[in-house]
Short mmCIF file of C-alpha atoms in Angstrom, two decimals:
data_model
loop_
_atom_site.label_atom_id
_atom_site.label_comp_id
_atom_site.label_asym_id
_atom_site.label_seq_id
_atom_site.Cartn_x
_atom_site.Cartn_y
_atom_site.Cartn_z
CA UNK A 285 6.16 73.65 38.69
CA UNK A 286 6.27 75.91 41.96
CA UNK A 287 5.50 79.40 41.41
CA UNK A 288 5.05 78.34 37.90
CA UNK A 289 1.99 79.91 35.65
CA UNK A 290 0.56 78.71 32.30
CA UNK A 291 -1.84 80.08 29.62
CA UNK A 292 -4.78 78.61 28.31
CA UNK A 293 -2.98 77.18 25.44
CA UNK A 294 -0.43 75.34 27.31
CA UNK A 295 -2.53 72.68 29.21
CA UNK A 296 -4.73 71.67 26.61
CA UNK A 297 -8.39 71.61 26.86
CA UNK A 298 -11.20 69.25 27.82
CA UNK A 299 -13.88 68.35 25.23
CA UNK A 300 -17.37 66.47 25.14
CA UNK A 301 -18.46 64.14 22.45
CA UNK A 302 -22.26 62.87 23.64
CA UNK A 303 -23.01 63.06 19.60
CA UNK A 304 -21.58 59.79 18.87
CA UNK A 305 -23.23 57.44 21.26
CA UNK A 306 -26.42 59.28 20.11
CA UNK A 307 -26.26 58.89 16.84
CA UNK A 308 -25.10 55.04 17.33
CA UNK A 309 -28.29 54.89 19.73
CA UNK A 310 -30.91 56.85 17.82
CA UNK A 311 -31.60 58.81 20.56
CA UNK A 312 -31.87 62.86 19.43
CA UNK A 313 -31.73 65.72 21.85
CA UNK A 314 -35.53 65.80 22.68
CA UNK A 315 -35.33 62.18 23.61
CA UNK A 316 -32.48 62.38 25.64
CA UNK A 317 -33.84 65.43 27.68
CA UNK A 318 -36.53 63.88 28.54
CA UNK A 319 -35.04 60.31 29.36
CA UNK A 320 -32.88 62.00 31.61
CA UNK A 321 -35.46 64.82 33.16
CA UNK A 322 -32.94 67.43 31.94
CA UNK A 323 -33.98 70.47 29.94
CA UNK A 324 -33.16 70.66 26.53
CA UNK A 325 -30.87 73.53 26.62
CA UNK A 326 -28.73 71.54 29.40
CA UNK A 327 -27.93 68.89 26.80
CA UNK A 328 -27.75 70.88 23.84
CA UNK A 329 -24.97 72.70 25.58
CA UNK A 330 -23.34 68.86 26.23
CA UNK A 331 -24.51 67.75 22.29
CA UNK A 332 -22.55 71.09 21.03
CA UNK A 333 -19.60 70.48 23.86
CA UNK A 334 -20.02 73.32 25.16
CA UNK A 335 -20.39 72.59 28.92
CA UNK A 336 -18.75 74.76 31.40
CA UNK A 337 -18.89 73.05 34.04
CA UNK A 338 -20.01 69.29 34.50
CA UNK A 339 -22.75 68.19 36.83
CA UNK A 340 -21.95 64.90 37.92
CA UNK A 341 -25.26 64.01 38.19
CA UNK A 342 -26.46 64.65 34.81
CA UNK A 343 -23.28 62.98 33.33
CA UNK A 344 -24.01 59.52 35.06
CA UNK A 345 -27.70 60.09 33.71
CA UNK A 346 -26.51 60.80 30.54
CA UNK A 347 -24.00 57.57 30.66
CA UNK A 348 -26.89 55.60 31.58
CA UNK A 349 -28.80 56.12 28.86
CA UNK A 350 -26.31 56.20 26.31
CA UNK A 351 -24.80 53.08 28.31
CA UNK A 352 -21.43 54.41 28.14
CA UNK A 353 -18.68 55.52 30.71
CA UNK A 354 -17.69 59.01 31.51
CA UNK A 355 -14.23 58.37 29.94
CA UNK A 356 -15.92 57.46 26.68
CA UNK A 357 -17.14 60.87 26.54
CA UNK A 358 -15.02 63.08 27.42
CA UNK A 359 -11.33 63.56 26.26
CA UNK A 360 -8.31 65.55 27.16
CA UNK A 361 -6.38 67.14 24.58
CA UNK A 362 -2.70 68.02 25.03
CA UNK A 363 -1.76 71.43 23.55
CA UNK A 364 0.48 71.46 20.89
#
């Protein structure tokens, strides 16, 4: 791997799935926001999985509430 580059579609990707425990909780967006003291946009972005870059703070707030693990959440997925 020295000296060694890759594209974007060679290590995979990273995605978020907060929707789930959510749904299983009955917890929607609003709710969570506020359980949390996040703004709504901040977990809309996680709800949609599209977080750029993960505050470790608000993910164990979110896992928390949604009494779930960080691995639970998010996943890695190889490229094909």
């Amino acid at each position: 791997m020295k000296n060694k580059l890759f594209t974007m579609n060679q290590y995979g990707r990273i995605t978020i799935d907060i929707k789930t425990f959510m749904d299983e909780k009955g917890i929607n967006r609003n709710m969570l926001s506020r359980a949390i003291n996040a703004r709504f946009e901040v977990i809309d972005k996680w709800y949609n999985g599209h977080v750029e870059k993960i505050d470790a703070d608000v993910l164990a707030r979110i896992c928390f509430v949604l009494e779930c693990t960080p691995g639970d959440i998010i996943h890695y997925i190889e490229s094909d």
